[in-house]
Short mmCIF file of C-alpha atoms and ligand atoms in Angstrom, two decimals:
data_model
loop_
_atom_site.label_atom_id
_atom_site.label_comp_id
_atom_site.label_asym_id
_atom_site.label_seq_id
_atom_site.Cartn_x
_atom_site.Cartn_y
_atom_site.Cartn_z
CA MET A 1 12.63 22.28 -9.46
CA ASN A 2 10.82 22.92 -12.83
CA GLU A 3 8.22 25.49 -13.24
CA ILE A 4 5.27 23.32 -12.91
CA SER A 5 6.38 21.57 -9.69
CA ARG A 6 7.08 24.94 -8.31
CA ARG A 7 3.61 26.12 -8.98
CA LYS A 8 2.14 23.11 -7.68
CA MET A 9 4.06 23.73 -4.45
CA LEU A 10 2.76 27.16 -4.23
CA VAL A 11 -0.74 26.26 -5.06
CA ALA A 12 -0.65 23.44 -2.39
CA GLY A 13 1.18 25.63 -0.11
CA GLY A 14 -1.66 27.94 0.06
CA THR A 15 -3.98 25.21 1.03
CA LEU A 16 -1.38 24.08 3.49
CA GLY A 17 -1.10 27.50 5.13
CA ALA A 18 -5.06 27.75 5.35
CA LEU A 19 -5.05 24.36 6.89
CA CYS A 20 -2.18 24.09 9.24
CA LEU A 21 -3.74 25.47 12.16
CA ALA A 22 -6.81 23.39 11.81
CA SER A 23 -4.78 20.33 10.56
CA PRO A 24 -6.15 17.17 12.39
CA ALA A 25 -2.61 15.47 11.61
CA ASN A 26 -1.16 16.52 15.03
CA ALA A 27 -4.35 15.87 16.96
CA ARG A 28 -4.13 12.70 19.19
CA SER A 29 -7.38 10.96 19.50
CA LEU A 30 -7.85 8.93 22.57
CA TRP A 31 -7.65 5.22 21.68
CA THR A 32 -10.90 3.54 22.43
CA TRP A 33 -11.05 0.83 19.82
CA SER A 34 -11.66 -2.27 21.79
CA PRO A 35 -9.47 -5.41 21.30
CA SER A 36 -12.70 -7.40 21.29
CA GLY A 37 -13.13 -6.42 17.56
CA SER A 38 -9.68 -7.81 16.94
CA LEU A 39 -8.39 -11.29 15.58
CA ALA A 40 -7.01 -11.88 19.08
CA GLY A 41 -10.42 -11.21 20.55
CA SER A 42 -8.99 -9.66 23.66
CA GLY A 43 -5.86 -7.69 24.59
CA THR A 44 -4.44 -5.00 26.98
CA GLY A 45 -6.09 -2.17 25.00
CA THR A 46 -2.76 -0.25 25.24
CA ASP A 47 -2.83 2.74 22.81
CA PRO A 48 -0.69 1.53 19.68
CA ASN A 49 0.76 4.91 19.29
CA TRP A 50 2.96 3.81 22.09
CA VAL A 51 3.75 0.38 20.73
CA TRP A 52 6.36 -0.47 18.08
CA ASP A 53 7.94 -3.85 17.30
CA ASP A 54 10.43 -4.45 20.19
CA GLU A 55 12.08 -7.75 19.07
CA ALA A 56 12.81 -6.64 15.48
CA ASP A 57 13.69 -3.14 16.53
CA GLN A 58 16.23 -4.16 19.07
CA LEU A 59 17.79 -6.64 16.45
CA LEU A 60 18.01 -3.98 13.61
CA ALA A 61 19.42 -1.29 15.80
CA SER A 62 22.15 -3.81 16.76
CA VAL A 63 22.79 -4.82 13.03
CA ILE A 64 23.06 -1.20 12.08
CA ASP A 65 25.38 -0.27 15.03
CA ARG A 66 27.75 -3.13 14.32
CA GLY A 67 27.91 -2.40 10.62
CA ASP A 68 26.44 -5.52 9.42
CA VAL A 69 23.64 -4.12 6.91
CA PRO A 70 25.71 -4.66 3.78
CA ARG A 71 26.43 -8.34 4.81
CA VAL A 72 22.71 -8.72 5.72
CA ASN A 73 21.48 -7.06 2.48
CA GLN A 74 23.83 -9.36 0.40
CA ALA A 75 22.50 -12.49 2.00
CA LEU A 76 18.86 -11.34 1.79
CA ARG A 77 19.12 -10.73 -1.98
CA THR A 78 19.26 -14.50 -2.38
CA TRP A 79 16.25 -15.14 -0.25
CA THR A 80 13.36 -14.79 -2.66
CA ARG A 81 10.94 -17.80 -2.17
CA ASN A 82 8.74 -18.54 0.80
CA ASP A 83 9.93 -22.04 1.06
CA GLN A 84 13.63 -21.36 0.68
CA PRO A 85 15.88 -22.09 3.60
CA LEU A 86 17.38 -18.86 4.95
CA PRO A 87 20.74 -18.01 3.76
CA ASP A 88 23.69 -19.42 5.86
CA SER A 89 25.58 -16.33 5.53
CA LEU A 90 23.20 -14.38 7.70
CA PRO A 91 24.27 -13.51 11.23
CA ALA A 92 23.03 -16.00 13.83
CA ASP A 93 20.67 -13.61 15.55
CA VAL A 94 19.17 -12.20 12.28
CA ARG A 95 18.67 -15.88 11.16
CA ASP A 96 16.90 -16.87 14.61
CA PHE A 97 14.61 -13.97 14.19
CA MET A 98 13.67 -14.47 10.64
CA GLN A 99 13.02 -18.19 11.31
CA ARG A 100 10.45 -17.19 13.81
CA ALA A 101 9.12 -14.14 11.67
CA ARG A 102 8.56 -16.18 8.63
CA GLN A 103 6.03 -18.55 10.48
CA LEU A 104 2.46 -17.84 9.26
CA PRO A 105 -0.10 -17.31 12.23
CA ALA A 106 -1.93 -20.34 13.38
CA TRP A 107 -5.18 -18.61 12.27
CA ALA A 108 -4.02 -18.34 8.67
CA ASP A 109 -6.52 -20.19 6.37
CA GLN A 110 -5.15 -21.41 3.10
CA ARG A 111 -8.37 -21.66 1.41
CA LYS A 112 -9.12 -18.08 2.09
CA LEU A 113 -5.66 -17.02 0.86
CA ASP A 114 -6.31 -19.02 -2.33
CA ALA A 115 -9.57 -17.19 -2.92
CA ALA A 116 -8.23 -13.74 -2.21
CA ALA A 117 -5.62 -14.57 -4.92
CA GLN A 118 -8.40 -15.43 -7.38
CA PHE A 119 -10.28 -12.47 -6.31
CA ASN A 120 -7.10 -10.05 -7.00
CA ARG A 121 -7.01 -11.72 -10.37
CA THR A 122 -10.64 -11.11 -11.38
CA LYS A 123 -10.82 -7.68 -10.02
CA GLY A 124 -7.17 -6.89 -10.95
CA ILE A 125 -7.83 -3.63 -12.71
CA TYR A 126 -9.56 -1.99 -9.79
CA VAL A 127 -7.41 -3.30 -7.20
CA GLY A 128 -4.20 -2.28 -9.16
CA VAL A 129 -5.45 1.22 -9.96
CA LEU A 130 -6.69 1.68 -6.29
CA TYR A 131 -3.44 0.52 -4.84
CA GLY A 132 -1.40 2.69 -7.30
CA LEU A 133 -3.38 5.84 -7.44
CA GLY A 134 -5.49 5.68 -4.37
CA SER A 135 -3.49 4.17 -1.57
CA GLY A 136 -0.24 5.30 -3.27
CA LEU A 137 -1.39 8.95 -3.42
CA MET A 138 -3.28 8.85 -0.06
CA SER A 139 -0.06 7.83 1.64
CA THR A 140 1.45 11.08 0.57
CA ALA A 141 -1.34 12.82 2.63
CA ILE A 142 -0.43 11.00 5.73
CA PRO A 143 1.97 13.40 7.38
CA LYS A 144 3.69 11.00 9.53
CA GLU A 145 4.24 8.56 6.62
CA ALA A 146 5.09 11.27 3.94
CA ARG A 147 7.83 12.63 6.38
CA ALA A 148 9.20 9.23 7.31
CA VAL A 149 9.39 8.28 3.51
CA TYR A 150 10.83 11.70 2.53
CA TYR A 151 13.57 11.87 5.12
CA SER A 152 14.61 8.20 4.95
CA GLN A 153 17.26 6.68 2.61
CA GLY A 154 14.53 5.74 0.05
CA GLY A 155 13.07 9.25 -0.11
CA ALA A 156 15.99 10.47 -2.05
CA ASP A 157 15.16 8.05 -5.11
CA MET A 158 11.38 8.13 -5.72
CA LYS A 159 11.41 5.85 -8.68
CA ASP A 160 12.90 3.11 -6.77
CA ARG A 161 10.76 3.68 -3.62
CA VAL A 162 7.63 3.53 -5.83
CA ALA A 163 8.62 0.37 -7.55
CA LYS A 164 9.44 -1.34 -4.06
CA THR A 165 5.81 -0.03 -2.88
CA ALA A 166 4.32 -1.66 -6.09
CA LYS A 167 6.22 -4.89 -5.18
CA LEU A 168 3.97 -5.46 -2.12
CA GLY A 169 0.90 -4.68 -4.05
CA TYR A 170 2.30 -7.14 -6.66
CA ASP A 171 3.27 -9.82 -4.20
CA VAL A 172 0.21 -9.59 -2.08
CA GLY A 173 -2.19 -10.04 -4.98
CA ASP A 174 -0.01 -12.82 -6.77
CA LEU A 175 -1.72 -16.11 -7.10
CA ASP A 176 1.09 -17.87 -5.15
CA ALA A 177 1.36 -15.04 -2.56
CA TYR A 178 1.61 -17.34 0.58
CA GLN A 179 2.06 -20.50 -1.23
CA PRO A 180 5.45 -22.25 -0.78
CA GLN A 181 6.60 -20.95 -4.17
CA GLY A 182 5.42 -17.46 -3.74
CA SER A 183 7.21 -14.55 -2.19
CA MET A 184 4.86 -12.66 0.16
CA ILE A 185 6.37 -14.06 3.35
CA VAL A 186 9.80 -12.91 2.05
CA THR A 187 8.45 -9.45 1.18
CA ALA A 188 6.79 -9.08 4.55
CA VAL A 189 9.65 -10.24 6.79
CA LYS A 190 12.10 -7.99 4.84
CA THR A 191 9.69 -4.97 5.08
CA ARG A 192 9.36 -5.45 8.86
CA MET A 193 13.08 -5.44 9.07
CA VAL A 194 13.23 -2.22 6.94
CA HIS A 195 10.71 -0.62 9.17
CA ALA A 196 12.59 -1.65 12.33
CA ALA A 197 15.78 -0.13 10.75
CA VAL A 198 14.04 3.06 9.98
CA ARG A 199 12.91 3.28 13.66
CA HIS A 200 16.56 3.26 14.69
CA LEU A 201 17.73 5.71 11.85
CA LEU A 202 15.11 8.31 11.40
CA PRO A 203 15.43 9.90 15.04
CA LYS A 204 19.09 10.84 13.84
CA SER A 205 17.61 12.87 10.79
CA PRO A 206 17.55 16.75 11.47
CA GLY A 207 14.78 16.97 8.70
CA TRP A 208 12.56 14.30 10.41
CA SER A 209 13.22 15.55 13.98
CA GLY A 210 12.39 19.03 13.03
CA THR A 211 8.90 17.98 11.59
CA ASN A 212 7.75 15.08 13.51
CA GLY A 213 5.28 16.64 15.70
CA GLY A 214 6.74 15.28 18.96
CA GLN A 215 6.88 11.65 17.88
CA LYS A 216 10.25 10.18 19.14
CA ILE A 217 10.21 6.94 17.39
CA PRO A 218 8.47 6.62 13.79
CA ILE A 219 6.30 3.83 12.58
CA SER A 220 4.15 2.97 15.67
CA LEU A 221 1.68 0.20 15.46
CA ALA A 222 -0.86 2.83 15.15
CA ASP A 223 1.06 4.25 12.09
CA MET A 224 1.20 0.82 10.78
CA MET A 225 -2.55 0.28 10.98
CA VAL A 226 -3.13 3.84 9.49
CA THR A 227 -1.32 2.88 6.36
CA TRP A 228 -3.13 -0.62 6.46
CA HIS A 229 -6.39 1.03 6.34
CA SER A 230 -5.35 3.21 3.26
CA LEU A 231 -4.81 -0.05 1.60
CA PRO A 232 -7.45 -2.78 1.97
CA THR A 233 -10.12 -0.75 3.96
CA PHE A 234 -9.86 2.14 1.42
CA VAL A 235 -9.75 -0.29 -1.65
CA MET A 236 -12.75 -2.43 -0.53
CA ARG A 237 -14.78 0.94 0.30
CA LYS A 238 -14.01 2.33 -3.19
CA MET A 239 -14.73 -0.98 -4.94
CA LEU A 240 -18.23 -1.12 -3.20
CA GLU A 241 -18.73 2.59 -3.90
CA TRP A 242 -17.98 2.02 -7.52
CA GLY A 243 -20.54 -0.86 -7.87
CA VAL A 244 -18.00 -3.63 -8.23
CA ARG A 245 -19.64 -6.83 -7.36
CA VAL A 246 -17.97 -8.66 -4.43
CA ASN A 247 -19.54 -11.56 -2.93
CA SER A 248 -19.14 -12.45 0.76
CA THR A 249 -16.52 -15.33 0.17
CA ASP A 250 -14.26 -12.82 -1.78
CA SER A 251 -14.73 -9.94 0.72
CA ALA A 252 -13.85 -12.21 3.62
CA ALA A 253 -10.87 -13.72 1.55
CA TYR A 254 -9.64 -10.20 0.74
CA LEU A 255 -9.72 -9.08 4.33
CA HIS A 256 -7.96 -12.26 5.38
CA VAL A 257 -5.01 -11.79 3.09
CA TRP A 258 -4.49 -8.40 4.56
CA GLN A 259 -4.88 -9.68 8.13
CA VAL A 260 -2.25 -12.15 7.59
CA THR A 261 0.03 -9.37 5.95
CA ALA A 262 -0.46 -7.10 8.91
CA HIS A 263 0.59 -10.03 11.27
CA MET A 264 3.74 -10.78 9.05
CA LEU A 265 4.60 -7.13 9.29
CA GLY A 266 4.76 -7.39 13.01
CA VAL A 267 1.48 -5.82 14.09
CA ARG A 268 0.05 -7.48 17.18
CA ASP A 269 -3.20 -9.52 16.65
CA GLU A 270 -4.88 -7.30 19.13
CA TYR A 271 -4.86 -4.49 16.81
CA ILE A 272 -5.80 -6.31 13.53
CA PRO A 273 -9.58 -5.89 12.91
CA ALA A 274 -11.31 -9.23 12.69
CA THR A 275 -14.23 -8.03 10.55
CA TRP A 276 -14.78 -5.32 7.97
CA ALA A 277 -17.20 -3.70 10.43
CA ALA A 278 -14.27 -3.55 12.94
CA ALA A 279 -11.94 -2.36 10.10
CA ASN A 280 -14.20 0.48 9.28
CA ALA A 281 -14.66 1.61 12.73
CA GLN A 282 -10.99 1.49 13.39
CA SER A 283 -10.17 3.23 10.13
CA LYS A 284 -12.49 6.10 11.28
CA GLN A 285 -10.70 6.45 14.45
CA LEU A 286 -6.98 6.01 13.07
CA LEU A 287 -7.08 6.90 9.34
CA ASP A 288 -9.39 9.83 9.11
CA PRO A 289 -7.72 12.16 11.70
CA ALA A 290 -4.25 11.01 10.43
CA LEU A 291 -4.62 12.68 7.00
CA GLY A 292 -3.61 16.23 6.23
CA PRO A 293 -1.17 18.42 3.97
CA THR A 294 2.59 18.62 4.20
CA ARG A 295 5.28 20.04 1.99
CA GLU A 296 6.97 16.60 1.93
CA GLY A 297 3.72 14.96 0.72
CA VAL A 298 3.26 17.51 -2.11
CA ALA A 299 6.79 16.71 -3.10
CA LEU A 300 6.37 13.02 -2.92
CA ALA A 301 2.73 13.08 -4.82
CA ASN A 302 4.49 15.09 -7.57
CA ASP A 303 7.40 12.70 -7.98
CA LEU A 304 4.91 9.79 -7.92
CA LEU A 305 2.78 11.29 -10.85
CA ASP A 306 5.93 12.21 -12.66
CA ILE A 307 6.86 8.50 -12.71
CA VAL A 308 3.45 7.50 -14.06
CA ALA A 309 3.77 10.18 -16.67
CA GLU A 310 7.16 8.98 -17.67
CA VAL A 311 5.64 6.10 -19.58
CA ASP A 312 4.15 8.35 -22.30
CA GLY A 313 6.19 11.44 -22.16
CA GLY A 314 3.60 13.25 -19.96
CA LEU A 315 0.57 12.93 -22.41
CA THR A 316 -1.72 11.12 -19.87
CA ARG A 317 -0.53 13.02 -16.85
CA PRO A 318 -3.76 15.26 -16.89
CA MET A 319 -6.01 12.29 -17.14
CA ILE A 320 -4.18 10.36 -14.34
CA ALA A 321 -4.53 13.66 -12.33
CA GLY A 322 -8.24 13.72 -13.06
CA PHE A 323 -8.64 10.09 -12.18
CA SER A 324 -6.66 10.36 -9.00
CA ARG A 325 -8.72 13.25 -7.75
CA TYR A 326 -11.86 11.26 -8.52
CA THR A 327 -10.55 8.37 -6.48
CA VAL A 328 -9.15 10.14 -3.50
CA GLY A 329 -11.58 13.12 -3.43
CA ASP A 330 -11.10 16.84 -3.64
CA GLN A 331 -9.75 17.38 -0.04
CA ILE A 332 -6.94 14.84 -0.36
CA GLY A 333 -6.28 15.98 -3.95
CA ASN A 334 -5.93 19.68 -2.88
CA TRP A 335 -3.71 18.67 0.09
CA ILE A 336 -1.21 16.86 -2.21
CA GLY A 337 -1.29 19.52 -4.95
CA LEU A 338 -3.11 17.55 -7.69
CA SER A 339 -3.48 19.83 -10.69
CA ARG A 340 -7.10 20.83 -11.54
CA GLU A 341 -8.25 19.12 -14.74
CA PRO A 342 -11.84 20.22 -15.47
CA PHE A 343 -12.03 18.38 -18.68
CA TRP A 344 -10.63 14.93 -17.43
CA GLU A 345 -12.37 15.28 -14.03
CA THR A 346 -15.64 15.52 -15.92
CA LEU A 347 -14.94 12.76 -18.23
CA VAL A 348 -13.86 10.40 -15.51
CA ARG A 349 -16.92 11.17 -13.35
CA THR A 350 -19.14 10.37 -16.28
CA ALA A 351 -17.26 7.58 -18.04
CA TRP A 352 -15.75 5.34 -15.06
CA PRO A 353 -19.00 4.38 -13.60
CA LYS A 354 -20.25 3.27 -17.02
CA LEU A 355 -16.87 1.38 -17.58
CA VAL A 356 -17.47 -0.42 -14.19
CA ALA A 357 -20.97 -1.10 -14.82
CA PHE A 358 -19.91 -2.67 -18.23
CA ARG A 359 -17.26 -4.77 -16.73
CA GLU A 360 -19.64 -6.05 -14.00
CA HIS A 361 -22.22 -7.00 -16.80
CA LEU A 362 -24.70 -4.31 -15.52
CA MET A 363 -24.56 -2.14 -18.79
CA PRO A 364 -24.57 -3.14 -22.33
CA LEU A 365 -21.66 -1.95 -24.69
CA PRO A 366 -23.72 0.44 -26.82
CA LEU A 367 -24.18 2.66 -23.79
CA ILE A 368 -20.36 3.23 -23.20
CA PRO A 369 -19.18 6.62 -24.69
CA ASP A 370 -16.16 6.40 -27.12
CA ALA A 371 -14.16 8.51 -24.79
CA ALA A 372 -14.36 6.03 -22.01
CA TRP A 373 -12.18 3.63 -23.84
CA ALA A 374 -9.29 5.92 -23.85
CA LEU A 375 -9.60 6.12 -20.13
CA GLU A 376 -9.79 2.29 -19.79
CA GLU A 377 -6.60 2.13 -22.02
CA VAL A 378 -4.74 4.55 -19.69
CA ILE A 379 -5.75 2.64 -16.56
CA ARG A 380 -4.93 -0.59 -18.06
CA ARG A 381 -1.49 0.61 -18.88
CA PHE A 382 -1.09 2.05 -15.35
CA VAL A 383 -2.03 -1.14 -13.78
CA LEU A 384 0.32 -3.13 -16.03
CA LEU A 385 3.19 -0.77 -15.33
CA PHE A 386 2.46 -0.82 -11.58
CA PHE A 387 2.56 -4.54 -11.46
CA SER A 388 5.53 -5.03 -13.72
CA GLU A 389 7.58 -2.59 -11.46
CA GLY A 390 6.73 -4.78 -8.57
CA ARG A 391 8.01 -7.88 -10.05
CA ARG A 392 11.73 -7.41 -10.19
CA ILE A 393 12.47 -5.42 -7.01
CA SER A 394 14.86 -6.68 -4.10
CA ILE A 395 13.95 -4.86 -0.75
CA GLU A 396 17.01 -3.67 1.09
CA ILE A 397 17.79 -2.53 4.61
CA PRO A 398 18.67 1.15 4.78
CA ASP A 399 21.79 2.10 6.86
CA SER A 400 21.39 5.89 6.75
CA ASN A 401 18.74 8.66 6.07
CA ARG A 402 18.15 10.70 3.01
CA PRO A 403 21.28 12.97 2.70
CA SER A 404 20.42 16.46 3.83
C1 HEM B 1 9.66 0.63 3.55
C2 HEM B 1 5.32 -1.24 2.97
C3 HEM B 1 3.88 1.22 6.95
C4 HEM B 1 7.54 4.06 6.25
C5 HEM B 1 8.61 -0.07 3.10
C6 HEM B 1 8.68 -1.22 2.01
C7 HEM B 1 7.44 -1.75 1.96
C8 HEM B 1 6.66 -1.00 2.82
C9 HEM B 1 7.16 -2.77 0.93
C10 HEM B 1 10.01 -1.68 1.58
C11 HEM B 1 10.29 -0.88 0.26
C12 HEM B 1 11.10 0.25 0.41
O1 HEM B 1 12.32 0.18 0.99
O2 HEM B 1 10.69 1.35 0.08
C13 HEM B 1 4.45 -0.87 4.09
C14 HEM B 1 3.08 -1.29 4.52
C15 HEM B 1 2.80 -0.62 5.49
C16 HEM B 1 3.72 0.28 5.85
C17 HEM B 1 2.42 -2.49 3.61
C18 HEM B 1 1.54 -0.93 6.37
C19 HEM B 1 0.60 -1.79 6.22
C20 HEM B 1 4.53 2.24 6.90
C21 HEM B 1 4.42 3.34 7.74
C22 HEM B 1 5.38 4.30 7.58
C23 HEM B 1 6.42 3.63 6.75
C24 HEM B 1 3.12 3.49 8.75
C25 HEM B 1 5.77 5.49 8.31
C26 HEM B 1 5.00 6.14 9.33
C27 HEM B 1 8.45 3.44 5.49
C28 HEM B 1 9.73 3.87 5.41
C29 HEM B 1 10.32 2.94 4.59
C30 HEM B 1 9.42 1.86 4.32
C31 HEM B 1 10.37 5.12 5.69
C32 HEM B 1 11.94 2.74 4.10
C33 HEM B 1 12.22 3.60 2.99
C34 HEM B 1 13.84 3.41 2.71
O3 HEM B 1 14.25 2.61 2.04
O4 HEM B 1 14.41 4.36 3.34
N1 HEM B 1 7.36 -0.05 3.57
N2 HEM B 1 4.73 0.12 4.93
N3 HEM B 1 5.83 2.46 6.31
N4 HEM B 1 8.27 2.15 4.97
FE1 HEM B 1 6.56 1.06 4.98
#
């Protein structure tokens, strides 16, 4: 570990020590969110902390135990378009499952999905930077997710891992996402299978078992919705906070594309919020208490920022750290060990709202300070990198954990 990352660990370790006892991460709140606020409109009300994805989980456990992962991965590499028939070389049980899993829900509305794609395009810079630096970094402050990612096979190669996460952001925002020629159905079904594999593998990881706070099987549907809220719920909240103009059609469409995505990832409709109001209420109950500091989260956040900094040899890293802190806030920033960058933090705080106002046609050009354009340039480059990394990735089912 180099000097800087060791120092960051120590700084964040101090925060960690101070917060460990009070950390809300291990607290289990009672599940009171009513299924009447869900897409299903009704349901059993069962606490999703105790619900996983039975059908996929049983199938992937069997695929792993009988040594079929390489064969399935080889076949899956050739399946890339939503409208493509499933490869013949897949084992019959995997094929049957995928045939069902690839069907869009009856409530999917193509018009809304198209509107969401347009929205992602017109607001691409905000959505891109918020996925990458907002949701991406926030995920490292979700202890259960940070530990699952750290101790799983993908945790050993963060560059690959970040690129794969970018793929979902890219695919979900793509103009063709859920069109026949798009690839979001493919990405979602493969990811659902990856999560099912992780549920079978991680309980055998000594690193994960020693830090999981008593959870026996990872990635419950409550965990899924925690992460879901760190994506669309957080992104929409930040865009509104920043003063980005979002009309009601766009807002409904953006929610819809993520509702469909949750369903395709195996979340039951009774846990998927039907409205933004229901989403915000569920996020308060699920995401807020799930955030906290961990050693693994600090390491992952550090890796993530290293990858971003690679593009220009680290020159813009302080600016990216300043922007990230502005986006996720001081508390999360401290938890994940973001460096303090007083100069850049001040610049971002003053320049970014002006850039947004200019882009949203609420402020004329002469009022934008020159320094703001340097920030704009870095963010634009980051968004480009984020989405291009996502373009050429194939999601693979793991058959082992991170080597310890
Ligand atoms: C894998 C997205 C929730 C842990 C993946 C992948 C994607 C993804 C695209 C495949 C890329 C890869 O292999 O790295 C999502 C989305 C979620 C979600 C959109 C919710 C809306 C979660 C949660 C956890 C989690 C809640 C843990 C608590 C993992 C792990 C992997 C993975 C451990 C596999 C890494 C490996 O290859 O070993 N996820 N995820 N994910 N996800 Fe998620």
